[in-house]
Amino acid sequence: MSYEFSERSPLDDESQDQRYADFLAYFSADCDRLHAYIYSLLPHHADADDVFQRCSLLLWKKFDTFDQQRDFLSWACGVAFYEVKNFLRTAQRDRLQFSETLLDLLAEQRSEDLGSVPDHLAALRLCVKKLTDHQQQLVWKAYGGATTVADLAAATGRSAQTLYNQLATIRRKLAHCVQMRLAATGEDA
């Protein structure tokens, strides 16, 4: 029994490295929005994470079929849509599932919304910078950490209701600021 081994040329390795680099550039730019798209179609976060992982591998396997003149996110969402449908078809463990018609409607709506998410986030980041240092710290501690508002209130010696009221005021201020920024750039809020 003889075995034949074909040697790969260094050019093949360079081509594969470039393919991998291209995929990573596209994928890393849009992976958060792709995950959000999948999550918008599945009612459970853990299911969305599972489908996102499977979809990520599938996108890499199918990357040779991607036309780089097209939008990567649109292509990836198309692949993800069918992965979600496949997941829902095979995951009959939950009685509460989206109908196929509702899934189609959600996918269509979410695809339209994908472009505006970065604009909203960019506006929010700028608006947070306009808050006072004290307000920024409160927002970060309340929403960015592992602590609860009750724990934060106990640590600062203030009542939880006072902190909730302050956070509500800050949220209204941020929402108004974001709406004003988006209106100034012609985006819908």
N, C-alpha and C. Protein backbone atom coordinates (compact mmCIF):
# COMPACT_ATOMS: atom_id res chain seq x y z
N MET A 1 0.85 -1.18 0.00
CA MET A 1 0.00 0.00 0.00
C MET A 1 0.89 1.23 0.00
N SER A 2 0.70 2.09 -0.95
CA SER A 2 1.52 3.30 -1.01
C SER A 2 0.63 4.51 -0.80
N TYR A 3 1.21 5.47 -0.16
CA TYR A 3 0.50 6.72 0.12
C TYR A 3 1.15 7.84 -0.68
N GLU A 4 0.34 8.64 -1.26
CA GLU A 4 0.86 9.79 -1.97
C GLU A 4 0.51 11.04 -1.18
N PHE A 5 1.50 11.83 -0.95
CA PHE A 5 1.30 13.08 -0.25
C PHE A 5 1.54 14.21 -1.24
N SER A 6 0.62 15.07 -1.33
CA SER A 6 0.82 16.20 -2.22
C SER A 6 1.36 17.35 -1.39
N GLU A 7 2.41 17.93 -1.88
CA GLU A 7 2.98 19.07 -1.18
C GLU A 7 2.20 20.32 -1.55
N ARG A 8 1.92 21.11 -0.55
CA ARG A 8 1.25 22.38 -0.80
C ARG A 8 2.32 23.42 -1.03
N SER A 9 2.08 24.24 -1.98
CA SER A 9 3.04 25.29 -2.26
C SER A 9 2.87 26.43 -1.26
N PRO A 10 3.94 27.19 -1.02
CA PRO A 10 3.82 28.35 -0.13
C PRO A 10 2.75 29.33 -0.60
N LEU A 11 2.50 29.35 -1.90
CA LEU A 11 1.47 30.23 -2.44
C LEU A 11 0.10 29.85 -1.89
N ASP A 12 -0.15 28.53 -1.74
CA ASP A 12 -1.42 28.09 -1.17
C ASP A 12 -1.58 28.59 0.25
N ASP A 13 -0.49 28.54 1.01
CA ASP A 13 -0.54 29.03 2.39
C ASP A 13 -0.81 30.53 2.42
N GLU A 14 -0.17 31.27 1.55
CA GLU A 14 -0.40 32.72 1.48
C GLU A 14 -1.84 33.03 1.09
N SER A 15 -2.35 32.27 0.14
CA SER A 15 -3.73 32.46 -0.29
C SER A 15 -4.69 32.15 0.84
N GLN A 16 -4.43 31.07 1.57
CA GLN A 16 -5.28 30.69 2.71
C GLN A 16 -5.19 31.74 3.81
N ASP A 17 -3.98 32.26 4.05
CA ASP A 17 -3.81 33.30 5.07
C ASP A 17 -4.59 34.55 4.69
N GLN A 18 -4.56 34.91 3.42
CA GLN A 18 -5.29 36.09 2.96
C GLN A 18 -6.80 35.88 3.08
N ARG A 19 -7.25 34.68 2.73
CA ARG A 19 -8.67 34.34 2.85
C ARG A 19 -9.12 34.47 4.31
N TYR A 20 -8.30 33.95 5.21
CA TYR A 20 -8.60 34.01 6.63
C TYR A 20 -8.62 35.47 7.11
N ALA A 21 -7.65 36.25 6.68
CA ALA A 21 -7.59 37.67 7.07
C ALA A 21 -8.81 38.43 6.54
N ASP A 22 -9.20 38.14 5.31
CA ASP A 22 -10.38 38.80 4.74
C ASP A 22 -11.63 38.44 5.54
N PHE A 23 -11.78 37.16 5.84
CA PHE A 23 -12.95 36.73 6.61
C PHE A 23 -12.98 37.42 7.97
N LEU A 24 -11.84 37.42 8.66
CA LEU A 24 -11.80 38.04 9.99
C LEU A 24 -12.13 39.53 9.94
N ALA A 25 -11.68 40.20 8.90
CA ALA A 25 -11.97 41.64 8.78
C ALA A 25 -13.47 41.86 8.63
N TYR A 26 -14.10 41.09 7.74
CA TYR A 26 -15.54 41.23 7.56
C TYR A 26 -16.30 40.81 8.82
N PHE A 27 -15.95 39.65 9.35
CA PHE A 27 -16.69 39.09 10.47
C PHE A 27 -16.57 39.96 11.72
N SER A 28 -15.36 40.40 12.03
CA SER A 28 -15.18 41.20 13.25
C SER A 28 -15.91 42.55 13.15
N ALA A 29 -16.02 43.08 11.95
CA ALA A 29 -16.74 44.36 11.78
C ALA A 29 -18.24 44.21 12.03
N ASP A 30 -18.79 43.03 11.74
CA ASP A 30 -20.25 42.86 11.80
C ASP A 30 -20.73 41.81 12.79
N CYS A 31 -19.85 41.20 13.58
CA CYS A 31 -20.29 40.09 14.43
C CYS A 31 -21.30 40.53 15.49
N ASP A 32 -21.15 41.72 16.05
CA ASP A 32 -22.11 42.17 17.07
C ASP A 32 -23.50 42.37 16.47
N ARG A 33 -23.54 42.95 15.28
CA ARG A 33 -24.85 43.17 14.64
C ARG A 33 -25.45 41.85 14.17
N LEU A 34 -24.61 40.90 13.76
CA LEU A 34 -25.10 39.58 13.38
C LEU A 34 -25.69 38.88 14.60
N HIS A 35 -25.01 38.96 15.72
CA HIS A 35 -25.53 38.34 16.95
C HIS A 35 -26.85 39.00 17.35
N ALA A 36 -26.93 40.31 17.25
CA ALA A 36 -28.17 41.01 17.59
C ALA A 36 -29.30 40.59 16.66
N TYR A 37 -28.99 40.41 15.40
CA TYR A 37 -29.99 39.94 14.43
C TYR A 37 -30.52 38.56 14.83
N ILE A 38 -29.62 37.65 15.14
CA ILE A 38 -30.03 36.30 15.54
C ILE A 38 -30.84 36.36 16.83
N TYR A 39 -30.38 37.16 17.78
CA TYR A 39 -31.10 37.27 19.05
C TYR A 39 -32.50 37.84 18.84
N SER A 40 -32.67 38.71 17.86
CA SER A 40 -34.00 39.27 17.62
C SER A 40 -34.96 38.23 17.05
N LEU A 41 -34.43 37.13 16.55
CA LEU A 41 -35.27 36.09 15.95
C LEU A 41 -35.54 34.92 16.89
N LEU A 42 -34.79 34.83 17.98
CA LEU A 42 -34.95 33.72 18.91
C LEU A 42 -35.31 34.25 20.29
N PRO A 43 -36.27 33.62 20.95
CA PRO A 43 -36.74 34.16 22.23
C PRO A 43 -35.80 33.92 23.41
N HIS A 44 -34.85 32.99 23.28
CA HIS A 44 -33.95 32.67 24.40
C HIS A 44 -32.52 33.02 24.04
N HIS A 45 -31.86 33.74 24.94
CA HIS A 45 -30.49 34.20 24.69
C HIS A 45 -29.54 33.02 24.46
N ALA A 46 -29.68 31.96 25.24
CA ALA A 46 -28.79 30.80 25.09
C ALA A 46 -28.95 30.17 23.71
N ASP A 47 -30.18 30.10 23.21
CA ASP A 47 -30.41 29.57 21.86
C ASP A 47 -29.76 30.46 20.82
N ALA A 48 -29.87 31.77 21.00
CA ALA A 48 -29.26 32.70 20.06
C ALA A 48 -27.74 32.54 20.05
N ASP A 49 -27.16 32.34 21.24
CA ASP A 49 -25.71 32.13 21.32
C ASP A 49 -25.30 30.85 20.58
N ASP A 50 -26.08 29.78 20.77
CA ASP A 50 -25.78 28.52 20.08
C ASP A 50 -25.85 28.68 18.57
N VAL A 51 -26.90 29.32 18.10
CA VAL A 51 -27.08 29.52 16.67
C VAL A 51 -25.98 30.44 16.13
N PHE A 52 -25.61 31.46 16.90
CA PHE A 52 -24.54 32.36 16.46
C PHE A 52 -23.23 31.58 16.28
N GLN A 53 -22.93 30.69 17.22
CA GLN A 53 -21.70 29.90 17.11
C GLN A 53 -21.73 29.01 15.86
N ARG A 54 -22.85 28.33 15.66
CA ARG A 54 -22.98 27.47 14.46
C ARG A 54 -22.90 28.30 13.19
N CYS A 55 -23.55 29.44 13.22
CA CYS A 55 -23.56 30.32 12.05
C CYS A 55 -22.15 30.85 11.76
N SER A 56 -21.41 31.18 12.79
CA SER A 56 -20.04 31.69 12.60
C SER A 56 -19.18 30.66 11.88
N LEU A 57 -19.29 29.41 12.31
CA LEU A 57 -18.53 28.34 11.64
C LEU A 57 -19.00 28.15 10.20
N LEU A 58 -20.29 28.19 10.01
CA LEU A 58 -20.84 28.01 8.67
C LEU A 58 -20.41 29.15 7.74
N LEU A 59 -20.36 30.36 8.26
CA LEU A 59 -19.92 31.50 7.45
C LEU A 59 -18.47 31.31 7.00
N TRP A 60 -17.63 30.80 7.90
CA TRP A 60 -16.24 30.54 7.53
C TRP A 60 -16.17 29.46 6.45
N LYS A 61 -16.95 28.40 6.63
CA LYS A 61 -16.94 27.31 5.64
C LYS A 61 -17.45 27.78 4.27
N LYS A 62 -18.41 28.69 4.26
CA LYS A 62 -19.02 29.16 3.01
C LYS A 62 -18.38 30.44 2.49
N PHE A 63 -17.33 30.92 3.14
CA PHE A 63 -16.76 32.21 2.77
C PHE A 63 -16.29 32.25 1.32
N ASP A 64 -15.89 31.10 0.77
CA ASP A 64 -15.48 31.06 -0.64
C ASP A 64 -16.63 31.44 -1.58
N THR A 65 -17.88 31.27 -1.13
CA THR A 65 -19.03 31.60 -1.98
C THR A 65 -19.45 33.06 -1.85
N PHE A 66 -18.85 33.79 -0.90
CA PHE A 66 -19.22 35.18 -0.67
C PHE A 66 -18.63 36.07 -1.76
N ASP A 67 -19.48 36.86 -2.38
CA ASP A 67 -19.06 37.83 -3.39
C ASP A 67 -18.65 39.11 -2.66
N GLN A 68 -17.37 39.42 -2.67
CA GLN A 68 -16.86 40.54 -1.89
C GLN A 68 -17.30 41.91 -2.43
N GLN A 69 -18.05 41.91 -3.51
CA GLN A 69 -18.64 43.15 -4.00
C GLN A 69 -19.96 43.44 -3.29
N ARG A 70 -20.49 42.43 -2.57
CA ARG A 70 -21.75 42.58 -1.83
C ARG A 70 -21.46 42.97 -0.40
N ASP A 71 -22.53 43.27 0.33
CA ASP A 71 -22.44 43.60 1.74
C ASP A 71 -22.33 42.32 2.55
N PHE A 72 -21.28 42.21 3.37
CA PHE A 72 -21.06 41.00 4.16
C PHE A 72 -22.20 40.76 5.15
N LEU A 73 -22.65 41.81 5.83
CA LEU A 73 -23.69 41.64 6.84
C LEU A 73 -24.98 41.10 6.23
N SER A 74 -25.36 41.59 5.07
CA SER A 74 -26.57 41.08 4.41
C SER A 74 -26.42 39.61 4.09
N TRP A 75 -25.26 39.25 3.57
CA TRP A 75 -25.00 37.83 3.25
C TRP A 75 -25.03 36.98 4.52
N ALA A 76 -24.36 37.46 5.57
CA ALA A 76 -24.30 36.72 6.83
C ALA A 76 -25.69 36.58 7.45
N CYS A 77 -26.50 37.62 7.36
CA CYS A 77 -27.87 37.55 7.90
C CYS A 77 -28.71 36.55 7.12
N GLY A 78 -28.48 36.44 5.82
CA GLY A 78 -29.19 35.44 5.03
C GLY A 78 -28.83 34.04 5.48
N VAL A 79 -27.55 33.80 5.72
CA VAL A 79 -27.11 32.49 6.23
C VAL A 79 -27.70 32.26 7.62
N ALA A 80 -27.65 33.28 8.46
CA ALA A 80 -28.16 33.16 9.83
C ALA A 80 -29.66 32.89 9.84
N PHE A 81 -30.39 33.53 8.95
CA PHE A 81 -31.83 33.33 8.88
C PHE A 81 -32.17 31.84 8.68
N TYR A 82 -31.46 31.21 7.77
CA TYR A 82 -31.72 29.78 7.53
C TYR A 82 -31.24 28.91 8.68
N GLU A 83 -30.19 29.34 9.37
CA GLU A 83 -29.75 28.60 10.56
C GLU A 83 -30.80 28.71 11.67
N VAL A 84 -31.39 29.89 11.83
CA VAL A 84 -32.45 30.07 12.83
C VAL A 84 -33.64 29.19 12.48
N LYS A 85 -34.03 29.21 11.20
CA LYS A 85 -35.17 28.37 10.79
C LYS A 85 -34.87 26.90 11.04
N ASN A 86 -33.67 26.48 10.74
CA ASN A 86 -33.28 25.09 10.98
C ASN A 86 -33.31 24.77 12.47
N PHE A 87 -32.80 25.70 13.28
CA PHE A 87 -32.81 25.50 14.73
C PHE A 87 -34.24 25.35 15.25
N LEU A 88 -35.13 26.22 14.80
CA LEU A 88 -36.52 26.18 15.27
C LEU A 88 -37.22 24.90 14.81
N ARG A 89 -36.86 24.44 13.63
CA ARG A 89 -37.48 23.22 13.11
C ARG A 89 -37.04 22.00 13.93
N THR A 90 -35.78 21.99 14.35
CA THR A 90 -35.27 20.82 15.07
C THR A 90 -35.40 20.93 16.58
N ALA A 91 -35.60 22.12 17.11
CA ALA A 91 -35.67 22.32 18.56
C ALA A 91 -37.12 22.35 19.02
N GLN A 92 -37.74 21.24 19.05
CA GLN A 92 -39.15 21.17 19.44
C GLN A 92 -39.32 21.02 20.96
N ARG A 93 -38.31 21.37 21.72
CA ARG A 93 -38.39 21.19 23.17
C ARG A 93 -39.24 22.26 23.86
N ASP A 94 -39.42 23.41 23.23
CA ASP A 94 -40.24 24.48 23.79
C ASP A 94 -41.59 24.51 23.09
N ARG A 95 -42.62 24.70 23.86
CA ARG A 95 -43.94 24.86 23.25
C ARG A 95 -44.11 26.25 22.68
N LEU A 96 -43.42 27.22 23.26
CA LEU A 96 -43.57 28.60 22.84
C LEU A 96 -42.48 28.95 21.83
N GLN A 97 -42.86 28.97 20.55
CA GLN A 97 -41.92 29.29 19.49
C GLN A 97 -42.57 30.24 18.50
N PHE A 98 -41.75 31.00 17.82
CA PHE A 98 -42.25 31.91 16.81
C PHE A 98 -42.75 31.11 15.61
N SER A 99 -43.86 31.55 15.03
CA SER A 99 -44.32 30.91 13.80
C SER A 99 -43.39 31.32 12.67
N GLU A 100 -43.42 30.57 11.59
CA GLU A 100 -42.55 30.88 10.46
C GLU A 100 -42.89 32.24 9.85
N THR A 101 -44.17 32.57 9.83
CA THR A 101 -44.60 33.87 9.29
C THR A 101 -44.05 35.00 10.15
N LEU A 102 -44.16 34.86 11.46
CA LEU A 102 -43.63 35.89 12.35
C LEU A 102 -42.12 35.97 12.22
N LEU A 103 -41.46 34.85 12.11
CA LEU A 103 -40.01 34.84 11.94
C LEU A 103 -39.60 35.58 10.67
N ASP A 104 -40.32 35.34 9.57
CA ASP A 104 -40.03 36.05 8.32
C ASP A 104 -40.21 37.56 8.50
N LEU A 105 -41.28 37.95 9.19
CA LEU A 105 -41.55 39.37 9.41
C LEU A 105 -40.48 40.01 10.30
N LEU A 106 -40.10 39.32 11.38
CA LEU A 106 -39.05 39.83 12.26
C LEU A 106 -37.73 39.96 11.53
N ALA A 107 -37.40 38.96 10.72
CA ALA A 107 -36.13 38.98 9.98
C ALA A 107 -36.10 40.16 9.01
N GLU A 108 -37.20 40.40 8.33
CA GLU A 108 -37.27 41.51 7.39
C GLU A 108 -37.13 42.85 8.11
N GLN A 109 -37.86 43.01 9.22
CA GLN A 109 -37.80 44.25 9.98
C GLN A 109 -36.41 44.46 10.56
N ARG A 110 -35.84 43.41 11.11
CA ARG A 110 -34.52 43.53 11.74
C ARG A 110 -33.45 43.87 10.70
N SER A 111 -33.56 43.31 9.51
CA SER A 111 -32.61 43.62 8.44
C SER A 111 -32.64 45.09 8.10
N GLU A 112 -33.83 45.68 8.09
CA GLU A 112 -33.96 47.11 7.79
C GLU A 112 -33.35 47.96 8.90
N ASP A 113 -33.41 47.46 10.14
CA ASP A 113 -32.92 48.23 11.28
C ASP A 113 -31.41 48.13 11.48
N LEU A 114 -30.76 47.15 10.87
CA LEU A 114 -29.35 46.91 11.16
C LEU A 114 -28.47 48.11 10.88
N GLY A 115 -28.74 48.84 9.84
CA GLY A 115 -27.89 49.96 9.48
C GLY A 115 -27.91 51.09 10.49
N SER A 116 -28.99 51.26 11.21
CA SER A 116 -29.10 52.40 12.11
C SER A 116 -28.51 52.14 13.49
N VAL A 117 -28.22 50.91 13.84
CA VAL A 117 -27.72 50.61 15.18
C VAL A 117 -26.41 51.34 15.47
N PRO A 118 -25.42 51.30 14.58
CA PRO A 118 -24.18 52.01 14.90
C PRO A 118 -24.39 53.51 15.08
N ASP A 119 -25.31 54.12 14.32
CA ASP A 119 -25.59 55.55 14.47
C ASP A 119 -26.16 55.84 15.86
N HIS A 120 -27.06 54.98 16.32
CA HIS A 120 -27.64 55.16 17.65
C HIS A 120 -26.55 55.01 18.72
N LEU A 121 -25.70 54.00 18.57
CA LEU A 121 -24.65 53.77 19.55
C LEU A 121 -23.63 54.90 19.55
N ALA A 122 -23.28 55.38 18.38
CA ALA A 122 -22.34 56.50 18.31
C ALA A 122 -22.93 57.74 18.98
N ALA A 123 -24.20 57.99 18.73
CA ALA A 123 -24.86 59.14 19.36
C ALA A 123 -24.91 58.96 20.88
N LEU A 124 -25.21 57.75 21.32
CA LEU A 124 -25.28 57.49 22.76
C LEU A 124 -23.92 57.70 23.41
N ARG A 125 -22.87 57.21 22.77
CA ARG A 125 -21.52 57.40 23.33
C ARG A 125 -21.20 58.89 23.50
N LEU A 126 -21.53 59.68 22.49
CA LEU A 126 -21.27 61.12 22.58
C LEU A 126 -22.12 61.77 23.68
N CYS A 127 -23.35 61.31 23.81
CA CYS A 127 -24.24 61.89 24.83
C CYS A 127 -23.78 61.52 26.24
N VAL A 128 -23.27 60.31 26.42
CA VAL A 128 -22.76 59.91 27.73
C VAL A 128 -21.58 60.79 28.12
N LYS A 129 -20.76 61.15 27.15
CA LYS A 129 -19.61 62.02 27.44
C LYS A 129 -20.04 63.40 27.90
N LYS A 130 -21.26 63.81 27.56
CA LYS A 130 -21.77 65.12 27.97
C LYS A 130 -22.27 65.11 29.42
N LEU A 131 -22.47 63.93 29.99
CA LEU A 131 -22.91 63.85 31.38
C LEU A 131 -21.80 64.32 32.30
N THR A 132 -22.18 64.72 33.51
CA THR A 132 -21.16 65.09 34.50
C THR A 132 -20.40 63.84 34.89
N ASP A 133 -19.24 64.01 35.49
CA ASP A 133 -18.45 62.86 35.94
C ASP A 133 -19.25 62.00 36.92
N HIS A 134 -19.98 62.67 37.82
CA HIS A 134 -20.79 61.95 38.81
C HIS A 134 -21.88 61.12 38.11
N GLN A 135 -22.54 61.71 37.12
CA GLN A 135 -23.59 60.98 36.39
C GLN A 135 -23.00 59.81 35.61
N GLN A 136 -21.84 60.02 34.98
CA GLN A 136 -21.19 58.93 34.23
C GLN A 136 -20.83 57.78 35.17
N GLN A 137 -20.31 58.11 36.34
CA GLN A 137 -19.94 57.07 37.31
C GLN A 137 -21.18 56.31 37.78
N LEU A 138 -22.25 57.02 38.02
CA LEU A 138 -23.49 56.38 38.46
C LEU A 138 -24.01 55.42 37.38
N VAL A 139 -24.02 55.89 36.15
CA VAL A 139 -24.47 55.04 35.04
C VAL A 139 -23.58 53.81 34.92
N TRP A 140 -22.28 54.01 34.98
CA TRP A 140 -21.35 52.89 34.86
C TRP A 140 -21.55 51.88 35.99
N LYS A 141 -21.66 52.37 37.21
CA LYS A 141 -21.82 51.47 38.35
C LYS A 141 -23.16 50.73 38.30
N ALA A 142 -24.22 51.42 37.87
CA ALA A 142 -25.55 50.82 37.84
C ALA A 142 -25.72 49.84 36.69
N TYR A 143 -25.15 50.16 35.52
CA TYR A 143 -25.40 49.35 34.33
C TYR A 143 -24.18 48.59 33.81
N GLY A 144 -23.00 49.00 34.21
CA GLY A 144 -21.80 48.38 33.65
C GLY A 144 -21.14 47.37 34.55
N GLY A 145 -21.57 47.28 35.76
CA GLY A 145 -20.92 46.37 36.69
C GLY A 145 -21.80 45.23 37.11
N ALA A 146 -21.34 44.51 38.10
CA ALA A 146 -22.08 43.35 38.57
C ALA A 146 -22.89 43.67 39.82
N THR A 147 -22.99 44.95 40.16
CA THR A 147 -23.70 45.34 41.37
C THR A 147 -25.15 45.73 41.05
N THR A 148 -25.99 45.62 42.04
CA THR A 148 -27.38 46.02 41.88
C THR A 148 -27.53 47.45 42.40
N VAL A 149 -28.63 48.08 42.06
CA VAL A 149 -28.89 49.44 42.54
C VAL A 149 -29.03 49.42 44.07
N ALA A 150 -29.63 48.38 44.61
CA ALA A 150 -29.77 48.27 46.08
C ALA A 150 -28.39 48.21 46.74
N ASP A 151 -27.47 47.41 46.17
CA ASP A 151 -26.12 47.33 46.72
C ASP A 151 -25.39 48.67 46.59
N LEU A 152 -25.59 49.32 45.46
CA LEU A 152 -24.98 50.62 45.22
C LEU A 152 -25.51 51.65 46.22
N ALA A 153 -26.80 51.60 46.49
CA ALA A 153 -27.40 52.52 47.45
C ALA A 153 -26.81 52.29 48.84
N ALA A 154 -26.68 51.04 49.22
CA ALA A 154 -26.12 50.73 50.53
C ALA A 154 -24.67 51.20 50.63
N ALA A 155 -23.91 51.05 49.56
CA ALA A 155 -22.50 51.45 49.56
C ALA A 155 -22.33 52.96 49.60
N THR A 156 -23.29 53.70 49.04
CA THR A 156 -23.17 55.16 48.99
C THR A 156 -23.94 55.85 50.10
N GLY A 157 -24.74 55.10 50.85
CA GLY A 157 -25.51 55.69 51.93
C GLY A 157 -26.74 56.43 51.47
N ARG A 158 -27.16 56.19 50.24
CA ARG A 158 -28.39 56.82 49.72
C ARG A 158 -29.46 55.76 49.58
N SER A 159 -30.69 56.21 49.47
CA SER A 159 -31.78 55.25 49.30
C SER A 159 -31.80 54.74 47.86
N ALA A 160 -32.26 53.51 47.70
CA ALA A 160 -32.36 52.93 46.37
C ALA A 160 -33.30 53.76 45.50
N GLN A 161 -34.39 54.26 46.09
CA GLN A 161 -35.35 55.06 45.32
C GLN A 161 -34.70 56.33 44.78
N THR A 162 -33.83 56.95 45.58
CA THR A 162 -33.12 58.14 45.12
C THR A 162 -32.26 57.82 43.90
N LEU A 163 -31.55 56.69 43.96
CA LEU A 163 -30.72 56.29 42.82
C LEU A 163 -31.57 55.96 41.60
N TYR A 164 -32.67 55.26 41.81
CA TYR A 164 -33.57 54.96 40.69
C TYR A 164 -34.08 56.25 40.04
N ASN A 165 -34.42 57.23 40.86
CA ASN A 165 -34.90 58.51 40.33
C ASN A 165 -33.80 59.22 39.54
N GLN A 166 -32.59 59.22 40.08
CA GLN A 166 -31.47 59.84 39.37
C GLN A 166 -31.20 59.13 38.04
N LEU A 167 -31.24 57.82 38.05
CA LEU A 167 -31.01 57.05 36.82
C LEU A 167 -32.11 57.31 35.80
N ALA A 168 -33.35 57.44 36.26
CA ALA A 168 -34.45 57.73 35.34
C ALA A 168 -34.25 59.10 34.69
N THR A 169 -33.81 60.07 35.47
CA THR A 169 -33.54 61.40 34.94
C THR A 169 -32.41 61.35 33.90
N ILE A 170 -31.36 60.61 34.22
CA ILE A 170 -30.23 60.48 33.29
C ILE A 170 -30.67 59.77 32.01
N ARG A 171 -31.48 58.72 32.12
CA ARG A 171 -31.97 58.00 30.92
C ARG A 171 -32.79 58.93 30.03
N ARG A 172 -33.66 59.75 30.64
CA ARG A 172 -34.45 60.70 29.85
C ARG A 172 -33.54 61.71 29.15
N LYS A 173 -32.54 62.19 29.88
CA LYS A 173 -31.59 63.15 29.32
C LYS A 173 -30.83 62.51 28.15
N LEU A 174 -30.38 61.28 28.31
CA LEU A 174 -29.66 60.59 27.24
C LEU A 174 -30.56 60.33 26.04
N ALA A 175 -31.80 59.92 26.29
CA ALA A 175 -32.73 59.65 25.19
C ALA A 175 -32.99 60.93 24.38
N HIS A 176 -33.16 62.04 25.08
CA HIS A 176 -33.38 63.31 24.40
C HIS A 176 -32.15 63.70 23.58
N CYS A 177 -30.98 63.55 24.17
CA CYS A 177 -29.73 63.89 23.48
C CYS A 177 -29.55 63.03 22.23
N VAL A 178 -29.80 61.73 22.35
CA VAL A 178 -29.66 60.83 21.20
C VAL A 178 -30.64 61.22 20.10
N GLN A 179 -31.89 61.49 20.47
CA GLN A 179 -32.89 61.91 19.48
C GLN A 179 -32.47 63.19 18.77
N MET A 180 -31.93 64.14 19.51
CA MET A 180 -31.50 65.40 18.91
C MET A 180 -30.33 65.17 17.96
N ARG A 181 -29.37 64.34 18.35
CA ARG A 181 -28.21 64.06 17.49
C ARG A 181 -28.65 63.35 16.21
N LEU A 182 -29.54 62.36 16.34
CA LEU A 182 -29.99 61.62 15.16
C LEU A 182 -30.83 62.52 14.25
N ALA A 183 -31.63 63.38 14.85
CA ALA A 183 -32.42 64.31 14.04
C ALA A 183 -31.51 65.28 13.28
N ALA A 184 -30.41 65.66 13.90
CA ALA A 184 -29.46 66.59 13.26
C ALA A 184 -28.75 65.92 12.09
N THR A 185 -28.60 64.58 12.15
CA THR A 185 -27.93 63.86 11.06
C THR A 185 -28.93 63.26 10.07
N GLY A 186 -30.22 63.47 10.34
CA GLY A 186 -31.25 62.97 9.43
C GLY A 186 -31.67 61.54 9.67
N GLU A 187 -31.27 60.94 10.79
CA GLU A 187 -31.67 59.57 11.14
C GLU A 187 -32.96 59.60 11.93
N ASP A 188 -33.68 58.48 11.88
CA ASP A 188 -34.86 58.34 12.74
C ASP A 188 -34.42 57.94 14.12
N ALA A 189 -35.05 58.47 15.13
CA ALA A 189 -34.69 58.13 16.50
C ALA A 189 -35.33 56.87 16.94
